[in-house]
PDB file of C-alpha atoms in Angstrom:
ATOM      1  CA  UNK A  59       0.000   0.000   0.000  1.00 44.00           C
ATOM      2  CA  UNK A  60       2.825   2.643   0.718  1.00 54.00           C
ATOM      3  CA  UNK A  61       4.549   1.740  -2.333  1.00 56.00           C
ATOM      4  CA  UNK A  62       0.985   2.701  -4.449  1.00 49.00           C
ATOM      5  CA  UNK A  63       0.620   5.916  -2.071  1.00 49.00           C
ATOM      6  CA  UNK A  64       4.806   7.206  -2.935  1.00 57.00           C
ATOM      7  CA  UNK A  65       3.504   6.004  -7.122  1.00 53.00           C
ATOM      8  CA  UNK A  66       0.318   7.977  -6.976  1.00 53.00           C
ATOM      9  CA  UNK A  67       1.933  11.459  -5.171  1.00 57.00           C
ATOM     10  CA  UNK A  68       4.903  11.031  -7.932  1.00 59.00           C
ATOM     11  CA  UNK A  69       2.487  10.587 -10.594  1.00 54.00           C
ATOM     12  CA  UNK A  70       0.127  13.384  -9.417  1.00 55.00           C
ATOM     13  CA  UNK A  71       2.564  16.414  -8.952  1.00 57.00           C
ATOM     14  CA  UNK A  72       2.220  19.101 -11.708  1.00 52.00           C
ATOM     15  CA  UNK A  73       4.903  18.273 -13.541  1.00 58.00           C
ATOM     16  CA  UNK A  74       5.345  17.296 -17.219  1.00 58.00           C
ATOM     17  CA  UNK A  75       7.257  14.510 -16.827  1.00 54.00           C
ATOM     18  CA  UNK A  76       7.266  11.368 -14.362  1.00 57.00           C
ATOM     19  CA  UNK A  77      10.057   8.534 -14.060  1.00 58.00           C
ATOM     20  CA  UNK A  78       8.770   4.928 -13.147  1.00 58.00           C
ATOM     21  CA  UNK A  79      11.166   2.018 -12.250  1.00 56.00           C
ATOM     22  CA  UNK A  80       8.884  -1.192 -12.201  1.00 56.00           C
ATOM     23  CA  UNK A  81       9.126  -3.494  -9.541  1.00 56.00           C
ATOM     24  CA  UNK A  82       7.404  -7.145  -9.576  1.00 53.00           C
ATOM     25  CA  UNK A  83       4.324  -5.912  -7.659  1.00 56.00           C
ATOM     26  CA  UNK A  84       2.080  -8.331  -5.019  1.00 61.00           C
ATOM     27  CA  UNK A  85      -0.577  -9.428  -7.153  1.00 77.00           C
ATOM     28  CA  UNK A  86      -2.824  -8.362 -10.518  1.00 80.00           C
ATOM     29  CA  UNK A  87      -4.689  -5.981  -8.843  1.00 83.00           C
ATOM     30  CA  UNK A  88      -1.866  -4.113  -7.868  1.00 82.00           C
ATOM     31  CA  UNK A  89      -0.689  -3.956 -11.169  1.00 81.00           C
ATOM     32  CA  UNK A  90      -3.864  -3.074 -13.281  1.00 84.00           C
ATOM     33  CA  UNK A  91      -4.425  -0.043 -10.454  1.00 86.00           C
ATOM     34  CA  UNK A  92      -0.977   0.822 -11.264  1.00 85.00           C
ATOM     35  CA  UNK A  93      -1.149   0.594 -15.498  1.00 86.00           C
ATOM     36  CA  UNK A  94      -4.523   2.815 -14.704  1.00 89.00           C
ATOM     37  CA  UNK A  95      -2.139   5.724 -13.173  1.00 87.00           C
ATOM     38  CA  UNK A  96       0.352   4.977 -15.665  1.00 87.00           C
ATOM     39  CA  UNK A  97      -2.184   5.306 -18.550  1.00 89.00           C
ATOM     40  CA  UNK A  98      -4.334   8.523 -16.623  1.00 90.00           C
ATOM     41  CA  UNK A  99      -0.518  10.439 -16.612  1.00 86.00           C
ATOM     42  CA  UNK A 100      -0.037  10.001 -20.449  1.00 86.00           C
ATOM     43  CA  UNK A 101      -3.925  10.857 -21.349  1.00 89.00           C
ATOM     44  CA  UNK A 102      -3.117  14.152 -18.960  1.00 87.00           C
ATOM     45  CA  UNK A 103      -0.284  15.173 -21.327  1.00 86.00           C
ATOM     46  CA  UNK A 104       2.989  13.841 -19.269  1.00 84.00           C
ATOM     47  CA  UNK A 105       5.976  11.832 -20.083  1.00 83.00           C
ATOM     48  CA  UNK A 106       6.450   8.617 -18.272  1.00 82.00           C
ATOM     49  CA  UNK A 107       9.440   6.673 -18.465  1.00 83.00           C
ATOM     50  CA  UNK A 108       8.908   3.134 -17.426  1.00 84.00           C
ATOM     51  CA  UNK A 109      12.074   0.669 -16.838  1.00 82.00           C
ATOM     52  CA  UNK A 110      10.534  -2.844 -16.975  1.00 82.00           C
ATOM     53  CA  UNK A 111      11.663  -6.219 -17.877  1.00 81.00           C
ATOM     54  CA  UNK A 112       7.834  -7.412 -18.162  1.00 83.00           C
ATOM     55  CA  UNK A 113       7.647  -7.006 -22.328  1.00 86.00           C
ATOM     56  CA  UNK A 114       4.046  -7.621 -22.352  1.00 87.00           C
ATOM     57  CA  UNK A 115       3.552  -4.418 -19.915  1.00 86.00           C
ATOM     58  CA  UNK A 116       6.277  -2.036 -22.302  1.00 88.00           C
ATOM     59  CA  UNK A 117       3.718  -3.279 -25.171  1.00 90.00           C
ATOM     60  CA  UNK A 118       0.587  -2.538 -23.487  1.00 89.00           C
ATOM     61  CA  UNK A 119       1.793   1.256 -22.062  1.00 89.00           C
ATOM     62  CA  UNK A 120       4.945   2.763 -24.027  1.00 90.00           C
ATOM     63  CA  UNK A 121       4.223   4.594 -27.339  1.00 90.00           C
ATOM     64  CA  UNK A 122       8.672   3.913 -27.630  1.00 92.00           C
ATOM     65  CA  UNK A 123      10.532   1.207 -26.068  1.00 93.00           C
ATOM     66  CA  UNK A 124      14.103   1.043 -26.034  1.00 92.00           C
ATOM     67  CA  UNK A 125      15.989  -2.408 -25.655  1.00 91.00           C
ATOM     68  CA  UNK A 126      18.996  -2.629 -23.920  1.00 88.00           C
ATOM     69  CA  UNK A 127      21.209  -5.928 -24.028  1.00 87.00           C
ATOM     70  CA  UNK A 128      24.531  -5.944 -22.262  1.00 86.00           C
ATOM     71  CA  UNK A 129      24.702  -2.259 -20.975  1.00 85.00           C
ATOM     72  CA  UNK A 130      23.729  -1.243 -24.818  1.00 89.00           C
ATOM     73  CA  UNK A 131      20.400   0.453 -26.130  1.00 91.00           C
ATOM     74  CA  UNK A 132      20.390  -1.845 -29.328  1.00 93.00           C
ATOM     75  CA  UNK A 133      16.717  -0.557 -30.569  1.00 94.00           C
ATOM     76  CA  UNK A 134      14.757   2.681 -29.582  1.00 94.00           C
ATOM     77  CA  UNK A 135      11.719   3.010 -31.706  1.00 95.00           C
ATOM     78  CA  UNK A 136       7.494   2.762 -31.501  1.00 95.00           C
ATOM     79  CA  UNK A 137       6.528  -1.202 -30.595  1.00 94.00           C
ATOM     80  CA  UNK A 138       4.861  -1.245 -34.014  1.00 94.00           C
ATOM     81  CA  UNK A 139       7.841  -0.473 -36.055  1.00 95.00           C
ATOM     82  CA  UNK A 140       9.993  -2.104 -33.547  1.00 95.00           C
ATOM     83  CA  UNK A 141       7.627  -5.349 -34.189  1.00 93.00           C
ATOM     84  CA  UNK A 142       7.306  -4.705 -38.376  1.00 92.00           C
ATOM     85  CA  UNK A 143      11.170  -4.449 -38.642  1.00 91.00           C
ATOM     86  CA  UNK A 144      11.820  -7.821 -37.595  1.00 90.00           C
ATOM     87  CA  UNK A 145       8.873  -9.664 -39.421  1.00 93.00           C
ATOM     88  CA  UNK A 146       4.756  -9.127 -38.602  1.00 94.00           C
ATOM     89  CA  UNK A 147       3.783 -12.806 -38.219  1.00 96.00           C
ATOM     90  CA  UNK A 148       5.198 -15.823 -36.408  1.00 95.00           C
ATOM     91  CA  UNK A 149       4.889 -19.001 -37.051  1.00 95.00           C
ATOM     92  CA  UNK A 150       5.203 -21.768 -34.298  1.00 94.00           C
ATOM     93  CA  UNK A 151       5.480 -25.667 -34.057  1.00 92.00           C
ATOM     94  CA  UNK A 152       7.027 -28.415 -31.904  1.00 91.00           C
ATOM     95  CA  UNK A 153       9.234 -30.475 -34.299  1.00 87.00           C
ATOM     96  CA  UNK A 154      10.209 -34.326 -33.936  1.00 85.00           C
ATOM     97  CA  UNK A 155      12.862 -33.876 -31.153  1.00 89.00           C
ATOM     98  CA  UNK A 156      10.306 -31.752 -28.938  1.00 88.00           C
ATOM     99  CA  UNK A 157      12.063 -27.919 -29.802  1.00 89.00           C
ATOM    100  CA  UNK A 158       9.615 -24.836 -30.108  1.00 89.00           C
ATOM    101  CA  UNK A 159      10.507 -23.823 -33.458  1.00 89.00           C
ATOM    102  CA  UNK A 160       9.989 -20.136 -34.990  1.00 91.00           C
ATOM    103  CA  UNK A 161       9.962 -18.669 -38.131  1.00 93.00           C
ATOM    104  CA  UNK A 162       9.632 -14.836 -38.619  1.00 93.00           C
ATOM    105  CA  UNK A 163       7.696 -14.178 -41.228  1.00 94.00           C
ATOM    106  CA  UNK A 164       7.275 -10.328 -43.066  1.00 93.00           C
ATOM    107  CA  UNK A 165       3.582 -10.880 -44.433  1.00 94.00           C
ATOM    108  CA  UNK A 166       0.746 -13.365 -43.127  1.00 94.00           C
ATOM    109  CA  UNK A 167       0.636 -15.086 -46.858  1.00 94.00           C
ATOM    110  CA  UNK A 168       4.278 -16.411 -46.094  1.00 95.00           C
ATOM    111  CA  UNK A 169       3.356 -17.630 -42.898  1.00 95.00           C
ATOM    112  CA  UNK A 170       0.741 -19.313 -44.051  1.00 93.00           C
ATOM    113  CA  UNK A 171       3.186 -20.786 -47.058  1.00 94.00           C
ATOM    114  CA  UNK A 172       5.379 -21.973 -44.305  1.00 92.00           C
ATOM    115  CA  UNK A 173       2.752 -22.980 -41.795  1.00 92.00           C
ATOM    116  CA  UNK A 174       1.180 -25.492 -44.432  1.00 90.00           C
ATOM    117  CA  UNK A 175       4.489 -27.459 -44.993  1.00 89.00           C
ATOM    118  CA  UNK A 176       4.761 -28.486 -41.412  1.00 86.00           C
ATOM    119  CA  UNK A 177       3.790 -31.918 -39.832  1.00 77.00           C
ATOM    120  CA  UNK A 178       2.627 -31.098 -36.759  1.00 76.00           C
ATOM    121  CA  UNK A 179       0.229 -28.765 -35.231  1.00 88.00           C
ATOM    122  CA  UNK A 180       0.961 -24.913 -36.225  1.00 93.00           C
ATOM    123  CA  UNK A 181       0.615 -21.897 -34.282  1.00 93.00           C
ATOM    124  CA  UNK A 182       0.356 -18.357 -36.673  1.00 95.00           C
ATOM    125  CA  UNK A 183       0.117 -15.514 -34.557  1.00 95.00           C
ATOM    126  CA  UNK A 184       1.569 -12.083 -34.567  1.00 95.00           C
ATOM    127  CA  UNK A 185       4.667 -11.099 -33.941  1.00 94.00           C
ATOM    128  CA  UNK A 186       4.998  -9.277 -30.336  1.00 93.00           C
ATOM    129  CA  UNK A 187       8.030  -7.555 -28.340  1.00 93.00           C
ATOM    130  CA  UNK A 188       9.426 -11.089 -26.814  1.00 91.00           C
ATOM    131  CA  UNK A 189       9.600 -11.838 -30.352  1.00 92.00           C
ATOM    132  CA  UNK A 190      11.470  -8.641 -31.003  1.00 92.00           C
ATOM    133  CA  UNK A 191      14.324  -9.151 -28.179  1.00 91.00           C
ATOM    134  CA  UNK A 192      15.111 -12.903 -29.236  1.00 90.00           C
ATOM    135  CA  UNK A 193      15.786 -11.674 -32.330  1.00 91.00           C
ATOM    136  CA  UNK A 194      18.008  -8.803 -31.814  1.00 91.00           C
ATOM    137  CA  UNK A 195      19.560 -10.299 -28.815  1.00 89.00           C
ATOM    138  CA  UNK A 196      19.557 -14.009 -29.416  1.00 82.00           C
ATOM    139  CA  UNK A 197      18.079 -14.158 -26.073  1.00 67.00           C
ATOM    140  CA  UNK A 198      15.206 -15.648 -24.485  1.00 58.00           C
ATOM    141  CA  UNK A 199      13.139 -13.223 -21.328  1.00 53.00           C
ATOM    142  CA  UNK A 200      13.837 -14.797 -18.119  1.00 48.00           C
TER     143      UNK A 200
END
């Protein structure tokens, strides 16, 4: 509860810009009552800067995200462009030996070229910000 009260008063002063370092919060509630504030301060005209390593929460709130890998902004740009750089559409399976496999795919028509080739069951869905990090980082989110 203190933790929401020192957010709100920071996110509430008159000021034109507001600095937010996430933390993994106690629950789902917590965190919807917090993207609320987060989301009232932009509609209200103010800058927010949000450090997060929850990708799915930089998607949902952050007209730009920046990636940093090893100390190094690698990418600063809006999640769309970030996401339509590296390739729209995923495509998804499980082959023989049990791997997740992935192909990045630019256009939904070549997903669904690649998608029909494969044995097993297919996932096409589009692409998203994890997406984005693996590939410019080679890394999976912990």
């Amino acid at each position: 509860m203190q933790r929401r009260l020192l957010l709100a008063r920071r996110c509430c002063r008159n000021r034109t810009f507001s600095s937010l370092t996430n933390r993994p919060s106690a629950g789902p509630q917590i965190r919807r009552q917090l993207w609320d504030i987060i989301r009232k301060t932009r509609i209200e005209g103010r800058t927010v800067v949000i450090t997060t390593h929850y990708i799915e929460e930089a998607e949902a709130l952050c007209n730009r995200v920046g990636i940093l890998a090893r100390g190094a902004l690698i990418a600063l740009d809006t999640p769309h462009h970030l996401k339509s750089n590296v390739g729209d559409y995923i495509v998804e399976y499980i082959d023989a030996e049990g791997k997740l496999i992935q192909h990045i795919c630019k256009s939904r028509g070549e997903a669904h070229d690649i998608a029909k080739h494969q044995p097993n069951s297919v996932t096409v869905r589009k692409s998203n910000l994890e997406d984005v990090f693996i590939k410019l980082t080679g890394e999976r989110i912990e």
